[in-house]
Structure formats: C-alpha cells, structure tokens
Amino acid sequence: FGELHILNLFLHRLPMATRILLSNASQILRRSSTFASYSKPGLKLVFLGAPGAGKGTYASRVAGKFGLNHVSTGDLIRAEIQSRSIFGMELKEKFYDQGRLIPDDVVINMLARHLSISPHKGYILDGFPRTVQQAIALDRITDIDAAILFDLDEEVLLTKLSGRRVCGGCGTTYNVAHVRLQGMDMPPILPKVEGKCDNCNSDLAQRDDDKPETISKRLAIYHQQIQPILNHYDSHNLLHHFVITKSTAQMLPHLETLLHVIERASPRPQAPTQAPSPLPHLGVEPSFLPAQI
C-alpha cells in the first residue's frame, strides 16, 4: 500500500499531458493483453461438393458472419493474371492461353502465400482440394478444422446446372431454373431484365460446362476424384456431411449451427507465421485445369 501511495504522489506531480499519455498507454496495453488472452485464430474450413451444389453461395453467406476469408484458388489465379505481374503473365502464356493444366505446386504455393497475409484469420477454401494429392499437399501448409461435403441430389444438380447463367462482363451468376424436385422448392435467381446483368448490363450466357451434354461428364469426373478426398479427411475425423434438402435460405441456419459445433470442438492452435517458400518455376508436371477453377 505504501509503495502504491508513493507512486500516486509521483504521478500527480507529473505534467497533465504526461499523465494523460501514460493513462492512454496503460489502457491500450490492458486492451491488447485482454485481446491476446481471449482471441483465437478463426476456423479453417474446406467446402467440398459437386459442381452446382452451392459451395460458393454458402461460403459467401457464412464467411462474414464467422469472420472468415472466402478463398477460391481460381480467383487467386485469375487475380494474379489480371495484375499483369511477371508471374501472372507466365501463368497466362504457359497455361491459360494454351489450355494446359496448372501445376499443383504452383497453386499450393500461391495459396500458402495468400493465407500468410492474415495468419490468424480463418478461412473457407471453396472447392479446393480437388484431388487427394492436393489434399495431402494442403496438409503441409495448414491445419484444417473441418471438411464439409455439400451433398445435393444429382437430379437436382442437373436441373440447377442447366439453369445457370453467367454475366460475360462481371461474372455474376444467375439461375433461370425453378427446382421442384425431391420435395425441394428452390426458386430461380433471375435478373431484373431478362438476359441482362443487374450490375453491369452485360449479356448473360450459359457456359459450355453447364450444357446438359457436358454436365454428366463433369459429375462423373467429380465422383471419381472426390471419394479419395473424402476418405482422406474421414481418416482424420475431419469430414462432415451437409445434406441439402431445402433452399439455401432454409438450409443456412443449419449450416451455421454446424459451424458453431465445429468451432466449439476445434482447439485451433496458433497459426504459423513463417513465410511460405518461393513460388516454383512453372516447369513441373501440371495437374490443375484453368477451365475448372
């Protein structure tokens, strides 16, 4: 008590500006100490599912609410190319322009570099990994809290994919199909003006990948690739099945409940802060198709 009294006498003899400065510094230190004690790195999630299952839609809906980054490797690659960096131009010339596959090592290193920007913030990897080799490589750069499989009836998938329309200008996606199958009622997502994007007024078009004659092939490839990935995450007790039986709006609360359960169960150790290894030269065997990202 005596020492505290002496300290108070000393502080009161200091100029007012100095006392205010010390008081502010003390408050900042207390707040930062409290934050350091209670803050945890965010959830690290993988969203898996067939084309058209709604991975991206669900990811965009829950990312903000849970404070997570929504990460698409396809978007990372496209952004690198659009930046016209030396690496981006090499990607474009060697792979995009020639329709060649992009090496797993390149994609993983790009992803590692991106995740290292905010090492303590959680994220949702949208549609990645696509092969078990990519899943194993991903394990080397991060610790996933959960892999969630979005499971949608295949007949519904075929109807949804066939109805998808994409803006040629900004990439906004719409859907002209009103799905009434398997007890579901999924209303269409229509533009205000038929055939025109609400955001930029560009024309909407059906991608070649969404035409009925190619959808079955895409789903066959998906089923062939997804099972080893599911086995991989299941063997680590990280796999969760999210069966979609209603519209996105109706299913969203169920997904949020699942994420809260995962959040409570996940210890989420502190994320590593070391910088990822440099991007490799683009001469290794490719295995990532630009058209699929």
Coordinates of N, CA and C in Angstrom, one line a residue, residues 8-240:
N8 N 1.5 7.1 -6.6 CA 0.4 8.1 -6.9 C 0.9 9.5 -6.7
L9 N 1.6 9.7 -5.6 CA 2.2 11.1 -5.4 C 3.1 11.5 -6.5
F10 N 3.9 10.5 -7.0 CA 4.8 10.8 -8.1 C 4.1 11.2 -9.4
L11 N 3.0 10.4 -9.7 CA 2.2 10.6 -10.9 C 1.5 12.0 -10.9
H12 N 1.0 12.4 -9.7 CA 0.3 13.6 -9.6 C 1.2 14.8 -9.8
R13 N 2.5 14.7 -9.6 CA 3.5 15.7 -9.8 C 3.9 15.9 -11.3
L14 N 3.5 14.9 -12.1 CA 3.8 15.0 -13.5 C 2.9 16.0 -14.2
P15 N 3.4 16.6 -15.3 CA 2.6 17.5 -16.1 C 1.3 16.7 -16.5
M16 N 0.2 17.5 -16.7 CA -1.1 16.9 -17.1 C -0.9 16.1 -18.4
A17 N -0.3 16.6 -19.4 CA -0.1 15.9 -20.7 C 0.6 14.6 -20.5
T18 N 1.6 14.5 -19.7 CA 2.3 13.3 -19.5 C 1.4 12.3 -18.8
R19 N 0.6 12.7 -17.8 CA -0.3 11.8 -17.1 C -1.3 11.2 -18.1
I20 N -1.9 12.1 -19.0 CA -2.8 11.6 -20.0 C -2.2 10.6 -20.9
L21 N -1.0 10.9 -21.3 CA -0.3 9.9 -22.2 C -0.1 8.6 -21.5
L22 N 0.4 8.6 -20.3 CA 0.6 7.4 -19.5 C -0.7 6.6 -19.3
S23 N -1.8 7.3 -19.1 CA -3.1 6.7 -18.9 C -3.6 6.0 -20.2
N24 N -3.4 6.7 -21.3 CA -3.8 6.1 -22.6 C -3.0 4.9 -22.9
A25 N -1.7 5.0 -22.6 CA -0.8 3.8 -22.9 C -1.2 2.6 -22.1
S26 N -1.6 2.9 -20.8 CA -2.0 1.8 -19.9 C -3.3 1.2 -20.4
Q27 N -4.2 2.0 -20.9 CA -5.5 1.4 -21.4 C -5.2 0.5 -22.6
I28 N -4.4 1.0 -23.5 CA -4.1 0.3 -24.7 C -3.4 -1.0 -24.4
L29 N -2.5 -1.0 -23.4 CA -1.8 -2.3 -23.0 C -2.8 -3.2 -22.4
R30 N -3.7 -2.7 -21.6 CA -4.7 -3.6 -21.0 C -5.6 -4.3 -22.0
R31 N -6.0 -3.4 -23.0 CA -6.9 -4.0 -24.1 C -6.2 -5.0 -24.9
S32 N -4.9 -4.7 -25.3 CA -4.2 -5.7 -26.1 C -3.9 -6.9 -25.3
S33 N -3.7 -6.8 -24.0 CA -3.5 -8.0 -23.2 C -4.7 -8.9 -23.2
T34 N -5.9 -8.2 -23.0 CA -7.2 -8.9 -23.0 C -7.4 -9.6 -24.3
F35 N -7.2 -8.9 -25.4 CA -7.4 -9.4 -26.7 C -6.5 -10.7 -26.9
A36 N -5.2 -10.5 -26.5 CA -4.3 -11.6 -26.7 C -4.7 -12.9 -25.9
S37 N -5.3 -12.6 -24.8 CA -5.7 -13.7 -23.9 C -6.9 -14.5 -24.5
Y38 N -7.8 -13.8 -25.1 CA -9.1 -14.4 -25.4 C -9.3 -14.7 -26.9
S39 N -8.5 -14.0 -27.8 CA -8.7 -14.2 -29.2 C -8.1 -15.5 -29.7
K40 N -8.7 -16.2 -30.7 CA -8.2 -17.4 -31.2 C -8.2 -17.3 -32.7
P41 N -7.3 -18.0 -33.4 CA -7.4 -18.0 -34.9 C -8.8 -18.5 -35.3
G42 N -9.3 -18.0 -36.4 CA -10.6 -18.4 -36.9 C -10.6 -19.8 -37.4
L43 N -11.8 -20.3 -37.7 CA -11.9 -21.6 -38.3 C -11.2 -21.8 -39.6
K44 N -10.7 -22.9 -39.9 CA -10.1 -23.2 -41.2 C -10.9 -24.4 -41.8
L45 N -11.6 -24.0 -42.8 CA -12.6 -25.0 -43.4 C -12.3 -25.3 -44.9
V46 N -12.7 -26.5 -45.3 CA -12.7 -26.9 -46.7 C -14.2 -27.2 -47.0
F47 N -14.7 -26.5 -48.1 CA -16.0 -26.8 -48.6 C -15.9 -27.6 -49.8
L48 N -16.4 -28.8 -49.8 CA -16.4 -29.8 -50.9 C -17.8 -30.0 -51.4
G49 N -17.9 -30.5 -52.7 CA -19.2 -30.8 -53.3 C -19.1 -30.7 -54.8
A50 N -20.1 -31.3 -55.4 CA -20.2 -31.4 -56.8 C -20.4 -30.0 -57.4
P51 N -20.1 -29.8 -58.7 CA -20.4 -28.6 -59.4 C -21.9 -28.3 -59.2
G52 N -22.3 -27.1 -58.8 CA -23.7 -26.7 -58.7 C -24.3 -27.0 -57.3
A53 N -23.5 -27.6 -56.4 CA -24.0 -27.9 -55.1 C -24.2 -26.7 -54.2
G54 N -23.6 -25.6 -54.5 CA -23.8 -24.4 -53.8 C -22.7 -24.0 -52.8
K55 N -21.5 -24.6 -53.0 CA -20.3 -24.3 -52.1 C -20.1 -22.8 -52.0
G56 N -19.9 -22.2 -53.2 CA -19.6 -20.8 -53.2 C -20.7 -19.9 -52.6
T57 N -21.9 -20.3 -52.9 CA -23.0 -19.5 -52.3 C -23.0 -19.6 -50.8
Y58 N -22.9 -20.8 -50.3 CA -22.9 -21.0 -48.8 C -21.7 -20.3 -48.2
A59 N -20.5 -20.4 -48.9 CA -19.3 -19.8 -48.3 C -19.4 -18.3 -48.2
S60 N -20.0 -17.7 -49.3 CA -20.2 -16.2 -49.3 C -21.2 -15.8 -48.2
R61 N -22.1 -16.6 -47.8 CA -23.1 -16.3 -46.9 C -22.6 -16.3 -45.4
V62 N -21.8 -17.3 -45.1 CA -21.3 -17.5 -43.7 C -20.0 -16.9 -43.4
A63 N -19.2 -16.6 -44.5 CA -17.8 -16.1 -44.2 C -17.8 -14.8 -43.4
G64 N -18.6 -13.9 -43.7 CA -18.7 -12.6 -43.0 C -19.2 -12.8 -41.6
K65 N -20.2 -13.6 -41.4 CA -20.8 -13.8 -40.1 C -19.8 -14.5 -39.1
F66 N -18.9 -15.3 -39.6 CA -17.9 -16.0 -38.8 C -16.5 -15.4 -38.9
G67 N -16.4 -14.3 -39.5 CA -15.1 -13.6 -39.6 C -14.1 -14.3 -40.4
L68 N -14.5 -15.0 -41.5 CA -13.6 -15.9 -42.3 C -13.4 -15.3 -43.7
N69 N -12.2 -15.5 -44.2 CA -12.0 -15.2 -45.6 C -12.5 -16.3 -46.5
H70 N -13.2 -15.9 -47.6 CA -13.7 -16.8 -48.6 C -12.6 -16.9 -49.7
V71 N -12.0 -18.0 -49.8 CA -10.8 -18.2 -50.6 C -11.1 -19.2 -51.8
S72 N -11.0 -18.7 -53.0 CA -11.1 -19.6 -54.2 C -9.8 -19.5 -54.9
T73 N -9.2 -20.7 -55.1 CA -7.9 -20.8 -55.8 C -8.1 -20.2 -57.2
G74 N -9.2 -20.5 -57.8 CA -9.5 -20.0 -59.2 C -9.4 -18.4 -59.2
D75 N -10.0 -17.8 -58.2 CA -10.0 -16.3 -58.1 C -8.6 -15.9 -57.9
L76 N -7.8 -16.6 -57.1 CA -6.4 -16.2 -56.8 C -5.6 -16.2 -58.1
I77 N -5.8 -17.2 -58.9 CA -5.1 -17.4 -60.2 C -5.5 -16.3 -61.2
R78 N -6.8 -16.1 -61.3 CA -7.3 -15.0 -62.2 C -6.8 -13.6 -61.8
A79 N -6.8 -13.4 -60.5 CA -6.3 -12.1 -60.0 C -4.8 -11.9 -60.3
E80 N -4.0 -13.0 -60.2 CA -2.6 -12.9 -60.5 C -2.4 -12.6 -62.0
I81 N -3.2 -13.2 -62.8 CA -3.1 -12.9 -64.3 C -3.5 -11.5 -64.6
Q82 N -4.6 -11.0 -64.0 CA -5.1 -9.7 -64.2 C -4.2 -8.6 -63.7
S83 N -3.4 -9.0 -62.7 CA -2.4 -8.0 -62.2 C -1.3 -7.7 -63.2
R84 N -1.1 -8.6 -64.2 CA -0.1 -8.5 -65.2 C 1.3 -8.5 -64.6
S85 N 1.5 -9.2 -63.4 CA 2.8 -9.3 -62.9 C 3.6 -10.3 -63.8
I86 N 4.9 -10.4 -63.5 CA 5.7 -11.3 -64.3 C 5.2 -12.7 -64.1
F87 N 4.9 -13.1 -62.9 CA 4.4 -14.4 -62.6 C 3.1 -14.6 -63.3
G88 N 2.2 -13.6 -63.2 CA 0.9 -13.7 -63.8 C 0.9 -13.9 -65.3
M89 N 1.8 -13.1 -65.9 CA 1.9 -13.3 -67.4 C 2.5 -14.6 -67.8
E90 N 3.4 -15.2 -67.0 CA 3.9 -16.5 -67.2 C 2.8 -17.6 -67.1
L91 N 2.0 -17.4 -66.1 CA 0.8 -18.3 -65.9 C -0.1 -18.2 -67.2
K92 N -0.4 -17.0 -67.6 CA -1.2 -16.8 -68.8 C -0.7 -17.4 -70.0
E93 N 0.6 -17.2 -70.3 CA 1.2 -17.6 -71.5 C 1.4 -19.1 -71.5
K94 N 1.8 -19.7 -70.4 CA 2.1 -21.1 -70.4 C 0.9 -22.0 -70.2
F95 N -0.1 -21.5 -69.5 CA -1.2 -22.4 -69.2 C -2.6 -21.9 -69.7
Y96 N -3.0 -20.7 -69.4 CA -4.3 -20.2 -69.8 C -4.4 -20.2 -71.3
D97 N -3.5 -19.5 -71.9 CA -3.6 -19.4 -73.4 C -3.5 -20.7 -74.1
Q98 N -2.8 -21.6 -73.5 CA -2.6 -22.9 -74.2 C -3.6 -24.0 -73.7
G99 N -4.5 -23.6 -72.7 CA -5.4 -24.6 -72.2 C -4.7 -25.7 -71.4
R100 N -3.5 -25.5 -70.9 CA -2.8 -26.5 -70.2 C -3.1 -26.5 -68.7
L101 N -2.8 -27.6 -68.0 CA -3.0 -27.7 -66.6 C -2.0 -26.9 -65.8
I102 N -2.4 -26.3 -64.7 CA -1.5 -25.6 -63.8 C -1.0 -26.5 -62.7
P103 N 0.3 -26.5 -62.5 CA 0.9 -27.5 -61.5 C 0.4 -27.3 -60.1
D104 N 0.2 -28.4 -59.4 CA -0.3 -28.4 -58.0 C 0.7 -27.5 -57.2
D105 N 2.0 -27.7 -57.4 CA 3.0 -26.9 -56.5 C 2.8 -25.4 -56.7
V106 N 2.4 -25.0 -57.9 CA 2.2 -23.5 -58.1 C 1.0 -23.1 -57.3
V107 N -0.1 -23.8 -57.4 CA -1.4 -23.5 -56.8 C -1.2 -23.5 -55.3
I108 N -0.6 -24.5 -54.7 CA -0.4 -24.6 -53.3 C 0.5 -23.5 -52.8
N109 N 1.5 -23.1 -53.5 CA 2.4 -22.0 -53.0 C 1.6 -20.7 -53.1
M110 N 0.8 -20.5 -54.1 CA 0.0 -19.3 -54.2 C -0.9 -19.2 -53.0
L111 N -1.5 -20.3 -52.7 CA -2.5 -20.4 -51.6 C -1.8 -20.1 -50.3
A112 N -0.6 -20.8 -50.1 CA 0.1 -20.5 -48.8 C 0.5 -19.1 -48.7
R113 N 0.9 -18.5 -49.7 CA 1.3 -17.0 -49.7 C 0.1 -16.2 -49.3
H114 N -1.1 -16.5 -49.9 CA -2.3 -15.7 -49.6 C -2.7 -15.9 -48.2
L115 N -2.7 -17.1 -47.7 CA -3.1 -17.4 -46.3 C -2.1 -16.7 -45.3
S116 N -0.9 -16.6 -45.7 CA 0.1 -16.0 -44.7 C -0.1 -14.5 -44.5
I117 N -0.9 -13.9 -45.4 CA -1.2 -12.4 -45.2 C -1.9 -12.1 -43.9
S118 N -2.9 -13.0 -43.6 CA -3.6 -12.9 -42.3 C -3.6 -14.2 -41.6
P119 N -2.4 -14.5 -41.0 CA -2.2 -15.9 -40.5 C -3.2 -16.2 -39.3
H120 N -3.8 -15.2 -38.7 CA -4.6 -15.5 -37.5 C -6.1 -15.5 -37.9
K121 N -6.4 -15.2 -39.1 CA -7.8 -15.1 -39.6 C -8.2 -16.4 -40.2
G122 N -9.3 -16.9 -39.9 CA -9.8 -18.2 -40.5 C -10.2 -18.0 -41.9
Y123 N -10.6 -19.1 -42.6 CA -10.9 -19.1 -44.0 C -11.7 -20.3 -44.4
I124 N -12.4 -20.1 -45.5 CA -13.1 -21.2 -46.2 C -12.5 -21.4 -47.6
L125 N -11.9 -22.6 -47.8 CA -11.4 -22.9 -49.1 C -12.6 -23.5 -49.9
D126 N -12.9 -22.8 -50.9 CA -14.1 -23.1 -51.8 C -13.7 -24.0 -52.9
G127 N -14.1 -25.3 -52.8 CA -13.8 -26.2 -53.9 C -12.4 -26.7 -54.0
F128 N -11.6 -26.5 -53.0 CA -10.2 -26.9 -53.0 C -10.0 -27.7 -51.7
P129 N -9.3 -28.8 -51.8 CA -8.6 -29.5 -52.9 C -9.6 -30.3 -53.8
R130 N -9.1 -30.5 -55.0 CA -9.9 -31.3 -56.0 C -9.4 -32.7 -56.2
T131 N -8.2 -33.0 -55.7 CA -7.6 -34.3 -55.8 C -7.0 -34.6 -54.4
V132 N -6.8 -35.9 -54.1 CA -6.3 -36.3 -52.9 C -4.8 -35.9 -52.8
Q133 N -4.1 -35.8 -53.9 CA -2.8 -35.2 -53.9 C -2.7 -33.8 -53.4
Q134 N -3.7 -33.0 -53.8 CA -3.8 -31.6 -53.4 C -4.2 -31.6 -51.9
A135 N -5.0 -32.5 -51.4 CA -5.4 -32.5 -50.0 C -4.1 -32.8 -49.2
I136 N -3.3 -33.7 -49.6 CA -2.1 -34.1 -48.9 C -1.1 -32.9 -48.9
A137 N -1.0 -32.2 -50.0 CA -0.2 -31.0 -50.1 C -0.7 -29.9 -49.2
L138 N -2.0 -29.8 -49.1 CA -2.6 -28.8 -48.3 C -2.3 -29.0 -46.8
D139 N -2.2 -30.3 -46.4 CA -1.9 -30.6 -45.0 C -0.5 -30.1 -44.6
R140 N 0.3 -29.9 -45.6 CA 1.7 -29.5 -45.3 C 1.8 -28.0 -45.0
I141 N 0.8 -27.2 -45.4 CA 0.8 -25.8 -45.2 C -0.2 -25.3 -44.2
T142 N -1.1 -26.1 -43.8 CA -2.1 -25.6 -42.8 C -2.8 -26.8 -42.1
D143 N -3.5 -26.5 -41.0 CA -4.2 -27.5 -40.3 C -5.7 -27.2 -40.4
I144 N -6.4 -28.0 -41.1 CA -7.8 -27.8 -41.4 C -8.6 -28.2 -40.1
D145 N -9.6 -27.4 -39.8 CA -10.5 -27.8 -38.6 C -11.6 -28.7 -39.1
A146 N -12.1 -28.6 -40.3 CA -13.2 -29.5 -40.8 C -13.3 -29.4 -42.3
A147 N -13.7 -30.5 -42.9 CA -14.0 -30.5 -44.4 C -15.5 -30.8 -44.4
I148 N -16.2 -30.0 -45.1 CA -17.7 -30.1 -45.2 C -18.1 -30.5 -46.6
L149 N -18.8 -31.6 -46.7 CA -19.3 -32.1 -48.0 C -20.7 -31.6 -48.2
F150 N -21.0 -30.8 -49.2 CA -22.3 -30.3 -49.5 C -22.9 -31.3 -50.5
D151 N -23.9 -32.1 -50.0 CA -24.4 -33.2 -50.7 C -25.8 -32.9 -51.2
L152 N -26.0 -32.8 -52.5 CA -27.2 -32.4 -53.2 C -27.6 -33.5 -54.2
D153 N -28.9 -33.9 -54.2 CA -29.3 -35.0 -55.1 C -28.9 -34.7 -56.5
E154 N -28.5 -35.7 -57.2 CA -27.9 -35.5 -58.6 C -28.9 -35.0 -59.6
E155 N -30.2 -35.4 -59.5 CA -31.2 -34.9 -60.4 C -31.4 -33.4 -60.2
V156 N -31.3 -32.9 -58.9 CA -31.4 -31.5 -58.6 C -30.2 -30.8 -59.2
L157 N -29.0 -31.4 -59.0 CA -27.8 -30.8 -59.6 C -27.9 -30.6 -61.1
L158 N -28.4 -31.6 -61.8 CA -28.5 -31.5 -63.2 C -29.5 -30.3 -63.6
T159 N -30.6 -30.2 -62.9 CA -31.5 -29.1 -63.2 C -30.9 -27.7 -62.9
K160 N -30.2 -27.7 -61.7 CA -29.6 -26.4 -61.3 C -28.5 -25.9 -62.3
L161 N -27.6 -26.9 -62.7 CA -26.5 -26.5 -63.6 C -27.0 -26.1 -64.9
S162 N -28.0 -26.8 -65.4 CA -28.6 -26.5 -66.7 C -29.2 -25.1 -66.7
G163 N -29.7 -24.6 -65.6 CA -30.3 -23.3 -65.5 C -29.4 -22.2 -65.2
R164 N -28.1 -22.4 -64.9 CA -27.2 -21.4 -64.6 C -26.8 -20.5 -65.7
R165 N -26.8 -19.2 -65.5 CA -26.4 -18.2 -66.5 C -25.4 -17.3 -65.9
V166 N -24.3 -16.9 -66.6 CA -23.2 -16.1 -66.1 C -23.1 -14.9 -66.9
C167 N -22.8 -13.8 -66.2 CA -22.6 -12.5 -66.9 C -21.2 -12.5 -67.5
G168 N -21.2 -12.1 -68.8 CA -19.9 -12.1 -69.5 C -19.0 -10.9 -69.1
G169 N -19.6 -9.9 -68.4 CA -18.8 -8.8 -68.0 C -18.2 -8.9 -66.7
C170 N -19.0 -9.1 -65.6 CA -18.5 -9.1 -64.2 C -18.5 -10.5 -63.6
G171 N -19.1 -11.5 -64.3 CA -19.1 -12.8 -63.7 C -20.2 -13.2 -62.7
T172 N -21.1 -12.2 -62.5 CA -22.3 -12.5 -61.6 C -23.1 -13.7 -62.1
T173 N -23.5 -14.6 -61.2 CA -24.2 -15.8 -61.6 C -25.7 -15.7 -61.3
Y174 N -26.5 -16.1 -62.2 CA -28.0 -16.2 -62.0 C -28.4 -17.6 -62.3
N175 N -29.7 -17.9 -62.0 CA -30.2 -19.3 -62.4 C -31.7 -19.2 -62.8
V176 N -31.9 -19.6 -64.0 CA -33.3 -19.5 -64.5 C -34.2 -20.7 -64.2
A177 N -33.6 -21.7 -63.5 CA -34.3 -22.9 -63.2 C -35.1 -22.8 -61.9
H178 N -36.3 -23.2 -61.9 CA -37.1 -23.3 -60.6 C -37.2 -24.8 -60.2
V179 N -36.4 -25.1 -59.3 CA -36.2 -26.6 -58.9 C -37.3 -27.0 -58.0
R180 N -38.1 -27.9 -58.5 CA -39.2 -28.5 -57.7 C -39.1 -30.0 -57.8
L181 N -38.1 -30.5 -57.0 CA -37.7 -32.0 -57.1 C -37.4 -32.5 -55.7
Q182 N -37.7 -33.8 -55.4 CA -37.3 -34.4 -54.2 C -37.8 -33.6 -53.0
G183 N -39.0 -33.0 -53.1 CA -39.6 -32.3 -52.0 C -39.0 -30.9 -51.8
M184 N -38.1 -30.5 -52.7 CA -37.5 -29.2 -52.6 C -38.3 -28.1 -53.4
D185 N -38.1 -26.9 -53.1 CA -38.7 -25.8 -53.8 C -37.6 -24.7 -53.8
M186 N -36.8 -24.7 -54.9 CA -35.7 -23.7 -55.0 C -36.1 -22.7 -56.1
P187 N -36.5 -21.5 -55.7 CA -36.9 -20.5 -56.7 C -35.7 -20.1 -57.6
P188 N -36.0 -19.6 -58.8 CA -34.9 -19.1 -59.6 C -34.2 -17.8 -59.1
I189 N -33.0 -17.6 -59.5 CA -32.4 -16.3 -59.2 C -32.3 -15.5 -60.6
L190 N -33.2 -14.6 -60.8 CA -33.4 -14.0 -62.1 C -32.9 -12.6 -62.1
P191 N -32.4 -12.1 -63.2 CA -32.1 -10.7 -63.4 C -33.3 -9.9 -63.5
K192 N -33.2 -8.6 -63.3 CA -34.4 -7.7 -63.4 C -34.8 -7.6 -64.9
V193 N -33.9 -7.6 -65.8 CA -34.1 -7.6 -67.2 C -33.7 -8.9 -67.8
E194 N -34.5 -9.6 -68.5 CA -34.2 -11.0 -69.0 C -32.9 -10.9 -69.9
G195 N -32.0 -11.7 -69.6 CA -30.8 -11.8 -70.4 C -29.7 -10.8 -70.1
K196 N -29.9 -9.9 -69.1 CA -29.0 -8.8 -68.9 C -28.6 -8.8 -67.4
C197 N -27.4 -8.5 -67.1 CA -26.8 -8.5 -65.8 C -27.3 -7.2 -65.0
D198 N -27.8 -7.4 -63.8 CA -28.2 -6.3 -63.0 C -27.1 -5.3 -62.7
N199 N -25.9 -5.8 -62.6 CA -24.7 -5.0 -62.1 C -24.1 -4.2 -63.2
C200 N -23.9 -4.8 -64.4 CA -23.2 -4.1 -65.5 C -23.9 -4.1 -66.8
N201 N -25.1 -4.7 -66.9 CA -26.0 -4.7 -68.1 C -25.3 -5.5 -69.2
S202 N -24.3 -6.3 -68.9 CA -23.8 -7.2 -70.0 C -24.7 -8.4 -70.2
D203 N -24.5 -9.1 -71.3 CA -25.3 -10.2 -71.7 C -25.0 -11.4 -70.8
L204 N -26.0 -12.2 -70.5 CA -25.9 -13.4 -69.7 C -25.8 -14.6 -70.7
A205 N -25.0 -15.6 -70.4 CA -24.9 -16.7 -71.3 C -24.7 -18.0 -70.5
Q206 N -25.0 -19.1 -71.1 CA -24.8 -20.4 -70.5 C -23.4 -20.9 -70.8
R207 N -22.7 -21.2 -69.8 CA -21.3 -21.7 -70.1 C -21.4 -23.1 -70.7
D208 N -20.4 -23.4 -71.5 CA -20.3 -24.7 -72.2 C -20.4 -25.9 -71.1
D209 N -19.7 -25.6 -70.0 CA -19.7 -26.6 -68.9 C -21.1 -26.9 -68.3
D210 N -22.0 -25.9 -68.5 CA -23.3 -26.1 -67.9 C -24.4 -26.6 -68.9
K211 N -23.9 -27.0 -70.0 CA -24.9 -27.5 -71.0 C -25.1 -29.0 -70.7
P212 N -26.3 -29.5 -70.9 CA -26.7 -30.8 -70.5 C -25.7 -31.9 -71.0
E213 N -25.2 -31.8 -72.2 CA -24.4 -32.8 -72.7 C -23.0 -32.9 -72.0
T214 N -22.6 -31.9 -71.3 CA -21.3 -31.9 -70.6 C -21.4 -32.1 -69.1
I215 N -22.6 -31.9 -68.5 CA -22.8 -31.9 -67.1 C -22.6 -33.4 -66.6
S216 N -23.1 -34.4 -67.3 CA -22.9 -35.7 -66.9 C -21.4 -36.1 -66.8
K217 N -20.7 -35.6 -67.8 CA -19.2 -35.9 -67.8 C -18.5 -35.3 -66.6
R218 N -18.9 -34.0 -66.3 CA -18.3 -33.3 -65.2 C -18.6 -34.0 -63.9
L219 N -19.8 -34.5 -63.7 CA -20.2 -35.2 -62.5 C -19.5 -36.5 -62.4
A220 N -19.3 -37.2 -63.5 CA -18.5 -38.5 -63.5 C -17.1 -38.3 -63.0
I221 N -16.5 -37.2 -63.5 CA -15.1 -36.9 -63.1 C -15.1 -36.5 -61.6
Y222 N -16.1 -35.7 -61.2 CA -16.2 -35.3 -59.8 C -16.3 -36.6 -58.9
H223 N -17.1 -37.5 -59.2 CA -17.3 -38.7 -58.3 C -16.0 -39.5 -58.3
Q224 N -15.3 -39.5 -59.4 CA -14.1 -40.3 -59.4 C -13.0 -39.7 -58.5
Q225 N -13.0 -38.3 -58.5 CA -11.9 -37.6 -57.7 C -12.3 -37.4 -56.3
I226 N -13.6 -37.3 -56.0 CA -13.9 -36.9 -54.6 C -13.8 -38.0 -53.6
Q227 N -14.0 -39.3 -53.9 CA -14.0 -40.3 -52.9 C -12.7 -40.4 -52.2
P228 N -11.5 -40.4 -52.9 CA -10.3 -40.4 -52.1 C -10.1 -39.2 -51.2
I229 N -10.6 -38.1 -51.6 CA -10.5 -36.9 -50.7 C -11.4 -37.1 -49.5
L230 N -12.6 -37.6 -49.7 CA -13.4 -37.9 -48.5 C -12.8 -38.9 -47.6
N231 N -12.2 -39.9 -48.2 CA -11.5 -41.0 -47.3 C -10.4 -40.3 -46.5
H232 N -9.7 -39.4 -47.2 CA -8.5 -38.7 -46.5 C -9.0 -38.0 -45.3
Y233 N -10.0 -37.1 -45.5 CA -10.5 -36.3 -44.3 C -11.2 -37.1 -43.3
D234 N -11.9 -38.2 -43.8 CA -12.6 -39.1 -42.8 C -11.6 -39.8 -41.9
S235 N -10.5 -40.2 -42.5 CA -9.5 -40.9 -41.7 C -8.9 -40.0 -40.6
H236 N -9.0 -38.7 -40.8 CA -8.5 -37.7 -39.8 C -9.7 -37.2 -38.9
N237 N -10.9 -37.8 -39.0 CA -12.0 -37.3 -38.3 C -12.4 -35.9 -38.5
L238 N -12.2 -35.4 -39.8 CA -12.5 -34.0 -40.1 C -13.7 -33.9 -41.0
L239 N -14.3 -35.0 -41.5 CA -15.3 -34.9 -42.5 C -16.7 -34.7 -41.9
H240 N -17.5 -33.8 -42.5 CA -18.8 -33.6 -42.1 C -19.7 -33.6 -43.3

